[in-house]
Coordinates of C-alpha atoms in Angstrom, one line a residue:
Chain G
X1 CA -10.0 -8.1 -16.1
X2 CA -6.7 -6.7 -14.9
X3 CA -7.0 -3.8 -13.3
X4 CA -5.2 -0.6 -15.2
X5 CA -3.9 1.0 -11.9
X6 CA -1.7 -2.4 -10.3
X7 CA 1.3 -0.7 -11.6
X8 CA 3.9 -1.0 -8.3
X9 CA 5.2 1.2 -6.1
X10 CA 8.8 0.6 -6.7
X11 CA 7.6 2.4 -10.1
X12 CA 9.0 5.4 -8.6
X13 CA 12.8 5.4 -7.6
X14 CA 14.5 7.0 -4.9
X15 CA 15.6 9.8 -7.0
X16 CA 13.0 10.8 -9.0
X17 CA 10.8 10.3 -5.1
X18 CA 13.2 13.0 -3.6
X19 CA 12.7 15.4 -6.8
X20 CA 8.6 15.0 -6.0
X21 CA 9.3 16.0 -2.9
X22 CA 11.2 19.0 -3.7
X23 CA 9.1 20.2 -6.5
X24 CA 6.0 19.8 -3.5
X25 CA 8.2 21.9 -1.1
X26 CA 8.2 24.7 -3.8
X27 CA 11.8 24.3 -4.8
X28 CA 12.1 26.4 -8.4
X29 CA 15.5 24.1 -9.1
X30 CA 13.6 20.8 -8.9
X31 CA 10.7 22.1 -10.8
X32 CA 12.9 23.5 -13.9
X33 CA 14.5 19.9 -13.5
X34 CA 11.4 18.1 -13.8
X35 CA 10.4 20.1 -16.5
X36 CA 13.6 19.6 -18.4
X37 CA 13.3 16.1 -18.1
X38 CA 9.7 15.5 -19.4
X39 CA 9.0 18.4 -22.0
X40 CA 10.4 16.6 -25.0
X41 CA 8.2 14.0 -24.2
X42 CA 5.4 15.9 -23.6
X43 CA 5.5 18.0 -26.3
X44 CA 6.2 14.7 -28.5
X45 CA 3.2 13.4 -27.3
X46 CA 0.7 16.1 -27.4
X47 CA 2.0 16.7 -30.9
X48 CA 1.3 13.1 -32.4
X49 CA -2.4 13.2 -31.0
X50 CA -2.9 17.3 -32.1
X51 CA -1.1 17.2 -35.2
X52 CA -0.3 21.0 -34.6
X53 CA 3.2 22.3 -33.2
X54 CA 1.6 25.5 -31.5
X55 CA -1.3 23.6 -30.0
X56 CA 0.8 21.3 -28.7
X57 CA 3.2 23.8 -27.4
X58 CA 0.1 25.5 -25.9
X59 CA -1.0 22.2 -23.7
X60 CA 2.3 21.0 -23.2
X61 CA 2.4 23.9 -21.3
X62 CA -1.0 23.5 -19.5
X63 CA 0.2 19.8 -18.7
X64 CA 3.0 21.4 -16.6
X65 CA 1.4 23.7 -14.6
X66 CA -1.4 21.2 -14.1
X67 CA 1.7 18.6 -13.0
X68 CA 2.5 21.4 -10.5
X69 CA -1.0 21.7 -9.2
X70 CA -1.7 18.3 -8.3
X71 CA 2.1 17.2 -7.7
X72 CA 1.1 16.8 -4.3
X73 CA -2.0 14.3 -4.9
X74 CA 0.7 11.9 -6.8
X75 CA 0.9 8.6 -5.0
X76 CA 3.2 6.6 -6.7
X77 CA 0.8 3.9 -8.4
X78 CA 2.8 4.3 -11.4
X79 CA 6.0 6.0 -12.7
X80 CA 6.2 9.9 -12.7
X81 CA 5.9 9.1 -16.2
X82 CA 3.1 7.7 -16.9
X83 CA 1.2 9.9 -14.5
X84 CA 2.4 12.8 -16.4
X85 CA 1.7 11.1 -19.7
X86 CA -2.0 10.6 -18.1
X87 CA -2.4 14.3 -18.0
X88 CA -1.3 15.2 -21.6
X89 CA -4.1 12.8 -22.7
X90 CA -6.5 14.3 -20.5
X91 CA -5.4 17.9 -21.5
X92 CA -5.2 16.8 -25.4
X93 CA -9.1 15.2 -25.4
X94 CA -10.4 18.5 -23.5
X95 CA -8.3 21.0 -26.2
X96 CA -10.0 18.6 -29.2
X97 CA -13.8 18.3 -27.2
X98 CA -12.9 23.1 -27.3
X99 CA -11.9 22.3 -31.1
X100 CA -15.0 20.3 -31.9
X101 CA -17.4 22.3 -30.4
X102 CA -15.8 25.3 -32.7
X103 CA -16.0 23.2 -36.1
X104 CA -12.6 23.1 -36.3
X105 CA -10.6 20.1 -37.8
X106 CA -8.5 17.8 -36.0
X107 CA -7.0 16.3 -38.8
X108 CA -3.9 17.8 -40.5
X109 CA -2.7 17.0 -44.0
X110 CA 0.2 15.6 -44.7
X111 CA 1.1 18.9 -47.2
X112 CA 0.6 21.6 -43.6
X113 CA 2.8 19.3 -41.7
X114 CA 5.7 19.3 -44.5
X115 CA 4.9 22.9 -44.7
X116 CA 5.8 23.1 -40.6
X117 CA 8.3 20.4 -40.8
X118 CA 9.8 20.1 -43.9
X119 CA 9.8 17.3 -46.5
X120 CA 10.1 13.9 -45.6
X121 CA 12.6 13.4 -48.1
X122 CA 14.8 15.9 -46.8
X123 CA 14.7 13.1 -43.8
X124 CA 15.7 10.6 -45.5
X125 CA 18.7 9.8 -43.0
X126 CA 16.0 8.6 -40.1
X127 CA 13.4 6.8 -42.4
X128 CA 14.5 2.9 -43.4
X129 CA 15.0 1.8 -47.0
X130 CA 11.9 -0.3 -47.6
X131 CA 9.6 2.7 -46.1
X132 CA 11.7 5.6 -48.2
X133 CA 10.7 3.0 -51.6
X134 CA 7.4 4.8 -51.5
X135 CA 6.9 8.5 -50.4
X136 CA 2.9 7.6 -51.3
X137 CA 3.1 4.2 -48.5
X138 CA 4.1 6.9 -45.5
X139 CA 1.8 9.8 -46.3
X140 CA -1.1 7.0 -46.7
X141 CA 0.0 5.9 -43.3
X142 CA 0.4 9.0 -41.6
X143 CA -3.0 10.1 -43.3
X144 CA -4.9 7.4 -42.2
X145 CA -3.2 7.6 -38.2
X146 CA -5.0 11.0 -38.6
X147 CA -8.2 9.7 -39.3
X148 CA -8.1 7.4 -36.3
X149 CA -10.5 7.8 -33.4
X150 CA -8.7 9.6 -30.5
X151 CA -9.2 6.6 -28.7
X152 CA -7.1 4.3 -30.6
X153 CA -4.7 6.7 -32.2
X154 CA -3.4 7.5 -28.5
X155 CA -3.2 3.9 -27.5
X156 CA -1.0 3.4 -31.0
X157 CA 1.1 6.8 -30.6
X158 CA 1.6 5.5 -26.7
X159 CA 2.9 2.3 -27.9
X160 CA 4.9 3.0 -31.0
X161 CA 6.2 6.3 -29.9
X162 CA 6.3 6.4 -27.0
X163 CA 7.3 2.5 -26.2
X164 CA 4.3 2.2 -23.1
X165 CA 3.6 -1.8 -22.1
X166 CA 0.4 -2.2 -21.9
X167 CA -0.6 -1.9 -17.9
X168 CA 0.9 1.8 -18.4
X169 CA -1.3 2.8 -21.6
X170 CA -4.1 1.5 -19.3
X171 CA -2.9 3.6 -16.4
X172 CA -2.9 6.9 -18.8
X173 CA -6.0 5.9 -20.2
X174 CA -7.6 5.0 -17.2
X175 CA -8.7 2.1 -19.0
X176 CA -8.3 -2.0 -18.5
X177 CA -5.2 -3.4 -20.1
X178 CA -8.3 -5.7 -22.2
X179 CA -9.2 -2.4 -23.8
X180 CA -5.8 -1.1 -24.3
X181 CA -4.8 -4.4 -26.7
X182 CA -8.6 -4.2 -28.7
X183 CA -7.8 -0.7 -29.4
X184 CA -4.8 -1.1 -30.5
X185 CA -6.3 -4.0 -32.8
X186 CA -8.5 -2.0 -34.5
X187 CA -6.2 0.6 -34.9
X188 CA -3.6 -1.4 -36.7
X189 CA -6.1 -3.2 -38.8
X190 CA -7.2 0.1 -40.5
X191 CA -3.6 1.6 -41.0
X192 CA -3.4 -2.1 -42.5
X193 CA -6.1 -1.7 -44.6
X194 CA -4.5 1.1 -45.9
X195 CA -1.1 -0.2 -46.7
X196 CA -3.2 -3.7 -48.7
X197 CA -5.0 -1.1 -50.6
X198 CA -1.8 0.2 -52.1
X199 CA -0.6 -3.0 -53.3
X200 CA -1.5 -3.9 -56.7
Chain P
X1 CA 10.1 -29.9 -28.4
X2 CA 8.2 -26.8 -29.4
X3 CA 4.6 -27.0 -29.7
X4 CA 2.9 -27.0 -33.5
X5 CA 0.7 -23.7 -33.3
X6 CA -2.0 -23.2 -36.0
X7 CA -2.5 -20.0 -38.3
X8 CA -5.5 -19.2 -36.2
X9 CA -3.6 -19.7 -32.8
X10 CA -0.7 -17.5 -33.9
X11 CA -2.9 -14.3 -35.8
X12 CA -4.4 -13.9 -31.9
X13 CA -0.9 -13.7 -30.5
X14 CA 1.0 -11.8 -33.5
X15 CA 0.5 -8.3 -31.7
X16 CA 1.9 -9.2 -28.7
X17 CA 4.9 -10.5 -30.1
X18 CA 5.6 -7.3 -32.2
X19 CA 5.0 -5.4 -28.5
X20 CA 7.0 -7.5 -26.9
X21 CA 4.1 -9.2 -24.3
X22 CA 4.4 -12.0 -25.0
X23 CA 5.6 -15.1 -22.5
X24 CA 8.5 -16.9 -23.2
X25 CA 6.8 -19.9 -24.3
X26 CA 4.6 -18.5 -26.7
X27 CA 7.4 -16.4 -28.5
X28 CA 9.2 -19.6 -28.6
X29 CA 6.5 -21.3 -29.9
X30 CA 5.2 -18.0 -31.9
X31 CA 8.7 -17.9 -34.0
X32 CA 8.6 -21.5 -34.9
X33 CA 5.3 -20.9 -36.5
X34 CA 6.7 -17.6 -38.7
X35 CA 9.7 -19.6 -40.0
X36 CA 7.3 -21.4 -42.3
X37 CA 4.3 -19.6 -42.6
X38 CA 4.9 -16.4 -44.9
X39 CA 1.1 -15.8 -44.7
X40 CA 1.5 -14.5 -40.7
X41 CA 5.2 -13.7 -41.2
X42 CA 3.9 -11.0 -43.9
X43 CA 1.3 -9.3 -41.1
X44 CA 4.3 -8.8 -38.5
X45 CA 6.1 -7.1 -41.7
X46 CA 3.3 -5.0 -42.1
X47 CA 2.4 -3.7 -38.6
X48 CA 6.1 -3.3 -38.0
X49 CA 5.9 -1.1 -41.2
X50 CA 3.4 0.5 -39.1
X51 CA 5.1 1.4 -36.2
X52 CA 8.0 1.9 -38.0
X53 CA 6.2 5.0 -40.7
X54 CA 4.7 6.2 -37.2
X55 CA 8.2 6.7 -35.6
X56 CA 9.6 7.5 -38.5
X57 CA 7.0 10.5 -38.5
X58 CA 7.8 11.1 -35.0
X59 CA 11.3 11.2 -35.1
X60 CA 10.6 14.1 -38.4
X61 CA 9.1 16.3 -36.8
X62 CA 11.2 16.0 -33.5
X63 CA 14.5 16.3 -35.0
X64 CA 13.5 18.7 -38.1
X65 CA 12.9 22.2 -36.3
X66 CA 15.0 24.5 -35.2
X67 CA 12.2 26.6 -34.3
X68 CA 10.5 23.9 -32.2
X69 CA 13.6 23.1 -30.3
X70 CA 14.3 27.0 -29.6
X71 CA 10.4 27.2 -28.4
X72 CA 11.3 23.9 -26.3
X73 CA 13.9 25.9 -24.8
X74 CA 12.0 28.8 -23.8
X75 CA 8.8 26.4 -22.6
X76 CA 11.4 25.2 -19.4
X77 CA 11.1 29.6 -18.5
X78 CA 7.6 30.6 -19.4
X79 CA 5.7 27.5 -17.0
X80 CA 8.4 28.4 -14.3
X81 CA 7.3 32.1 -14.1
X82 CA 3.7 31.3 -14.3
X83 CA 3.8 28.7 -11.8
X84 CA 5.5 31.2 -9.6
X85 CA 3.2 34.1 -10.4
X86 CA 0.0 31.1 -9.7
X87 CA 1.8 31.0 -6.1
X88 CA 1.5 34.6 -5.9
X89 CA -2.0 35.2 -7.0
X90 CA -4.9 36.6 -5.2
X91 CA -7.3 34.0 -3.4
X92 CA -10.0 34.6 -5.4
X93 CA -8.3 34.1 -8.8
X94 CA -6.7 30.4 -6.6
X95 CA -10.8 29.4 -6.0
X96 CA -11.9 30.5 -9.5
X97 CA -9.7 28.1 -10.9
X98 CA -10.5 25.5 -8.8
X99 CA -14.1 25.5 -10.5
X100 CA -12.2 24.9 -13.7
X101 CA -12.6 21.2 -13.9
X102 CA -17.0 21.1 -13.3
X103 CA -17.0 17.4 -15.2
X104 CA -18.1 16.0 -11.4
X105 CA -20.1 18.9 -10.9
X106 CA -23.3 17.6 -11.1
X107 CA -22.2 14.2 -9.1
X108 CA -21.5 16.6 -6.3
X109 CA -24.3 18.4 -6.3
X110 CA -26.8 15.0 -5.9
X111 CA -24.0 13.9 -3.4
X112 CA -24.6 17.0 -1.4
X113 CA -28.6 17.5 -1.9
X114 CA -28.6 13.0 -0.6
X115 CA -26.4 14.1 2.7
X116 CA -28.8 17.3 3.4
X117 CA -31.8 14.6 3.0
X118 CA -29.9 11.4 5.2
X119 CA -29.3 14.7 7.7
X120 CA -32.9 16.0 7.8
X121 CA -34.7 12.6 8.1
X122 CA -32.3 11.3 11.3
X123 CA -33.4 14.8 13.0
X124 CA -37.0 14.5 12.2
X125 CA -36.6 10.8 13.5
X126 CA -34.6 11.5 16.5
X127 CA -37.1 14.3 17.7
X128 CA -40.4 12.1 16.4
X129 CA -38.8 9.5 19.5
X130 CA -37.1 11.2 21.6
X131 CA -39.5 12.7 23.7
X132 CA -42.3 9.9 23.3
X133 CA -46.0 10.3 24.8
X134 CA -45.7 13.1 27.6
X135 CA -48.7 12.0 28.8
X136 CA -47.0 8.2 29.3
X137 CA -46.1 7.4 32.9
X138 CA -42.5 6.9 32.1
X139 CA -42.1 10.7 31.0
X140 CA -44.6 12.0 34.2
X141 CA -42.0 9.8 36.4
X142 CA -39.1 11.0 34.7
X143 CA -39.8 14.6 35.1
X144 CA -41.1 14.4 38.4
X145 CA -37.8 13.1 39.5
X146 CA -35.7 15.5 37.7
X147 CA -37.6 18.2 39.1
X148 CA -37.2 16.8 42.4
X149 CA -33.4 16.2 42.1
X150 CA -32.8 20.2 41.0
X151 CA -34.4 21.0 44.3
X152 CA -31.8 21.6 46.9
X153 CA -33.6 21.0 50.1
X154 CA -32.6 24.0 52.0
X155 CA -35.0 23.3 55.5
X156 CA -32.7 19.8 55.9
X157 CA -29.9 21.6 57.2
X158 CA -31.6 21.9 61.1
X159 CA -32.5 18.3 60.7
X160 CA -29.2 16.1 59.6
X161 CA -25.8 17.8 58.7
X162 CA -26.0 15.4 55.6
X163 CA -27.4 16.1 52.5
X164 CA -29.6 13.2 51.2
X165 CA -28.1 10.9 48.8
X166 CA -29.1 9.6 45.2
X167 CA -30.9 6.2 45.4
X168 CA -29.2 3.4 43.7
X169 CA -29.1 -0.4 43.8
X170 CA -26.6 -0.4 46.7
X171 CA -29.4 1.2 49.0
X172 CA -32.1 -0.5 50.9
X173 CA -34.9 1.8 50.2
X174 CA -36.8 2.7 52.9
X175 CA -39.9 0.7 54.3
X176 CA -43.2 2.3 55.5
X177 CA -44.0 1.0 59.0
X178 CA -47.5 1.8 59.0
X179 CA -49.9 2.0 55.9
X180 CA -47.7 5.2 54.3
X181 CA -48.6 7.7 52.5
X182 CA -52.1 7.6 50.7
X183 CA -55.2 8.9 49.5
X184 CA -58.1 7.9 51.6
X185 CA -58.9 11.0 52.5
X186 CA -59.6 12.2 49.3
X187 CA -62.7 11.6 48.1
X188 CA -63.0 11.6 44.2
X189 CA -62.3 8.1 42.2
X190 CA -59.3 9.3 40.2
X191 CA -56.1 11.2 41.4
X192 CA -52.9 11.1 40.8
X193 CA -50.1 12.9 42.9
X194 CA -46.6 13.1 43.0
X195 CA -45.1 13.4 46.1
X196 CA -41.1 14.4 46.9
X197 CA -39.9 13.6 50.5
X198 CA -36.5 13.1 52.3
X199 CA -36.5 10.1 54.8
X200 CA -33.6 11.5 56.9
X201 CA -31.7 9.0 59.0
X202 CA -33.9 9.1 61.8
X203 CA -36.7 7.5 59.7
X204 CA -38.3 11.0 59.9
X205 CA -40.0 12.8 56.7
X206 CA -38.9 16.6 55.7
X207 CA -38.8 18.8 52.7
X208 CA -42.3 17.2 51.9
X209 CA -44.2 18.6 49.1
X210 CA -46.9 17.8 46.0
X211 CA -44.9 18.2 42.8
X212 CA -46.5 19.8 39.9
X213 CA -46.0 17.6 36.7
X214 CA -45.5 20.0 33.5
X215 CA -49.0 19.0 32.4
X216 CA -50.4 20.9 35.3
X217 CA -47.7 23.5 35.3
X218 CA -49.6 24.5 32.0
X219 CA -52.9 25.3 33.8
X220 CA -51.8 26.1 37.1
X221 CA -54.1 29.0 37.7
X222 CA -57.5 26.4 36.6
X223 CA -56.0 24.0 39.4
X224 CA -55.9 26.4 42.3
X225 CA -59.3 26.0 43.7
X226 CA -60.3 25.5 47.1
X227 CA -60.9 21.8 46.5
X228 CA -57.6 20.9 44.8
X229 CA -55.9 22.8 47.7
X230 CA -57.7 20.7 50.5
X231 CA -56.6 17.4 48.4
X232 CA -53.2 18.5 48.8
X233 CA -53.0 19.5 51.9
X234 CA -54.7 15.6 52.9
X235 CA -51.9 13.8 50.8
X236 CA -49.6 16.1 52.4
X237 CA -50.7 15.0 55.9
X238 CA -50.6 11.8 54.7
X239 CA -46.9 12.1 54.1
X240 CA -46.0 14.2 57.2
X241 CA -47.3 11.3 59.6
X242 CA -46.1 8.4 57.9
X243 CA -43.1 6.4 59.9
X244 CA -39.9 4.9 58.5
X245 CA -37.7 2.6 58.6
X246 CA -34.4 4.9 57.6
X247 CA -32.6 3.6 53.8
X248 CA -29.9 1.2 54.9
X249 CA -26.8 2.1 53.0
X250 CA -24.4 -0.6 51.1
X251 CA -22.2 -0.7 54.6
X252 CA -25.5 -1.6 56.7
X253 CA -25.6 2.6 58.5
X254 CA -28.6 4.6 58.4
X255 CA -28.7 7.2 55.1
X256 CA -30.7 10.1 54.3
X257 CA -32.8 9.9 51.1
X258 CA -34.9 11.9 48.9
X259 CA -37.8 10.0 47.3
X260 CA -40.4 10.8 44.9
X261 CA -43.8 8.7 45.2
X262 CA -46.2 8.5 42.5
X263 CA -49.6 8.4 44.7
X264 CA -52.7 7.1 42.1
X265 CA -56.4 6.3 43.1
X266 CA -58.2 4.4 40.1
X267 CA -61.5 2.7 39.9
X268 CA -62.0 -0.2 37.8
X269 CA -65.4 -1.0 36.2
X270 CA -66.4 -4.7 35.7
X271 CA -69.7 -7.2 35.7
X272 CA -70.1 -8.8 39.1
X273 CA -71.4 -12.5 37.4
X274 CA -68.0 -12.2 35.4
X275 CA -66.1 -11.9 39.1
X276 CA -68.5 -14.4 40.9
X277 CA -67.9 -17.3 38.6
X278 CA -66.1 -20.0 40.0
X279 CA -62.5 -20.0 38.3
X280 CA -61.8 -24.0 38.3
X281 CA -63.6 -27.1 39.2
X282 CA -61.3 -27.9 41.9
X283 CA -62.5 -25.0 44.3
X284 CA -66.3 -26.2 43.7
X285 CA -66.8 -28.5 46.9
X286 CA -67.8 -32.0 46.4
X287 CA -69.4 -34.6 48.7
X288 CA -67.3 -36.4 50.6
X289 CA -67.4 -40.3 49.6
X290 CA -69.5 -42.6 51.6
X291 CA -68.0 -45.7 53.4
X292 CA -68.4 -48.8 51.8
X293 CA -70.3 -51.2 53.9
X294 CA -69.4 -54.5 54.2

């Protein structure tokens, strides 16, 4: 089994070591810095797994000031990154266990997120021709990503989104890279299940 | 010449080829395969029409609000000022959060509960053999000479300008030229005394006395009776008119010592018949053999 955390140190370069070290020392410039750097990620990422823009706002948030806390604890095993993007996982799966143990739904239809987002169509610049012949093949997709296990929707949002290799979806998972490519399997198989069962 | 790679073979590796993990060799080999067989060639279409509706969805939502990219821009402010006003808080707000995260709570807690057992255990174990049997003549020795050493012999001064020194392997202890001190005159079967002496340079004895052990310290007041007193005073004589030779030190001179004898009368009981039988054969005696005539 390869182990998740074998990610080098030469993950980190000098520069991005020397803004560490400032943020540590308490310097406000290298923290707004940091933070300017990673939010869009962040917030990308906290979105795709919560499906909700304020939520995600709301722990993309958290994930910062936890960055801040434990800043200092960073070693370098893997890139600034990953480490962060192994926070906003662990932030996302406590904000759903809160959710669950409320009754509330983690899944969000495809008609609130048009509702926040606007219509796909009105996108229709950033979506390719063969995906844009059926409005119906998307929203199936995108439906079914919902229904996903947290597990394996992560590990696909990780990949697709956010372009991880596999040893770093292991390291943000905390997971071995054997579990990283089953989940993402399994994951792929059902959203493929879904696209078969539209064909005639 | 590129390997021929079954249906079966490739389905295992088609993932890694859309992630881009695969090694050279089997993308080479991977793409050879998908150039005739539409069956695998339509799956990669598929779960790149995957990623592709996923990004797509992404890319949506992250280019299609104003309103999100104006809260983005604010986001940079508000976890600035509160992780400047966390800096500022009060200590007990800092250790209240620090109890935010209990998931190893309970870990901890066995963890600390195993170290207070491991911790209590040693200690009774250490004190269970530290001290061993007082009664043991190890621990009477032991304390006898400890008790001795703490003594500073203040009626040497008149006798040697020296004060005695601490016996060690380097010394030549000193030897009794006459019988030394002992019990005869005490008449029971069973005593033991402890005696502390200095054997000055001269061969002399001083700063003689019977040291109490801390078994007798207990009941003194029972011991002091006339007849323990005239025991005493017999073992002391015994000491006062003993004769040394004096220690020899590790450079051959004469040194003053102090040195703690451990006096003890004991009787053993056992059958005479078991005493008087012979041990061996060989110490019977046997007839000499007669000459043979001739």
């Amino acid at each position: 089994m390869k182990n998740a955390g074998a990610i080098s140190w030469s993950e980190v370069d000098s520069r991005e070591a020397a803004l560490i070290e400032r943020c540590t020392a308490g310097d406000e410039t290298a923290c707004a810095d940091l933070v300017a750097a990673h939010q869009r990620m962040v917030y990308g990422l906290a979105y795709n797994l919560l499906g909700d823009g304020d939520e995600a706002l709301d722990v993309s948030q958290e994930v910062f000031l936890r960055v801040f806390r434990t800043l200092s604890q960073f070693r370098g095993r893997s890139a600034l990154r990953t480490w962060i993007y192994r926070i906003v996982v662990n932030q996302v799966r406590n904000r759903q266990r809160w959710w669950r143990r409320r009754h509330r739904s983690d899944v969000v239809s495809l008609d609130e997120h048009l509702r926040h987002f606007g219509d796909v169509e009105a996108k229709r610049e950033v979506l390719p021709d063969r995906l844009l012949a059926s409005k119906e093949t998307a929203s199936r997709i995108w439906d079914a990503m919902d229904r996903l296990p947290f597990d394996q929707r992560t590990a696909l949002v990780l990949r697709e989104v956010d372009g991880l290799k596999y040893e770093e979806i292991a390291y943000s998972l905390d997971i071995a890279v054997g579990t990283v490519k089953s989940r993402l399997t399994r994951a792929r198989q059902s959203l493929r299940a879904e696209l078969l069962g539209l064909r005639p | 010449m590129i390997p021929y790679m079954t249906c079966e073979s490739a389905r295992g590796l088609l993932e890694a080829f859309i992630d881009g993990e695969l090694a050279t060799s089997d993308q080479v080999a991977l793409e050879s395969h998908l150039r005739w067989c539409s069956t695998c060639r339509a799956r990669v279409e598929d779960m790149q029409l995957i990623g592709t509706a996923i990004r797509v969805r992404h890319e949506a939502h992250d280019c299609g609000a104003d309103d999100i990219r104006a809260t983005l821009a604010t986001m940079q402010s508000d976890v600035l000022t509160r992780v400047h006003a966390e800096r500022d808080q009060s200590f007990p707000v800092q250790f209240r959060q620090a109890f935010d995260d209990m998931r190893f709570l309970w870990p901890a807690l066995g963890a600390t509960a195993a170290l207070i057992v491991c911790l209590f255990s040693s200690m009774i174990v250490y004190r269970a053999t530290r001290g061993g049997d007082p009664e043991s003549m190890a621990n009477v020795i032991d304390s006898l000479a400890r008790a001795a050493a703490e003594r500073r012999p203040a009626s040497l001064e008149p006798l040697t300008s020296y004060y005695p020194v601490a016996l060690d392997e380097t010394i030549l202890a000193p030897r009794a030229l006459d019988a030394g001190p002992a019990l005869y005159a005490i008449g029971e079967d069973e005593a033991v005394f402890a005696v502390s002496a200095v054997v000055t340079r001269e061969g002399r004895v001083a700063a003689y006395e019977v040291l109490p052990s801390e078994r007798r310290v207990a009941t003194a007041r029972a011991r002091r009776t006339a007849n323990h007193r005239e025991q005493v005073d017999a073992v002391l004589d015994s000491v006062k008119e003993s004769r040394f030779e004096p220690a020899q030190g590790a450079g051959g001179g004469a040194v003053t010592v102090r040195m703690v004898w451990v006096l003890a009368r004991t009787t053993v009981k056992a059958q005479a018949d078991v005493v008087a039988k012979p041990i061996s054969d060989a110490l019977v005696p046997r007839p000499a053999p007669r000459p043979a005539r001739s």
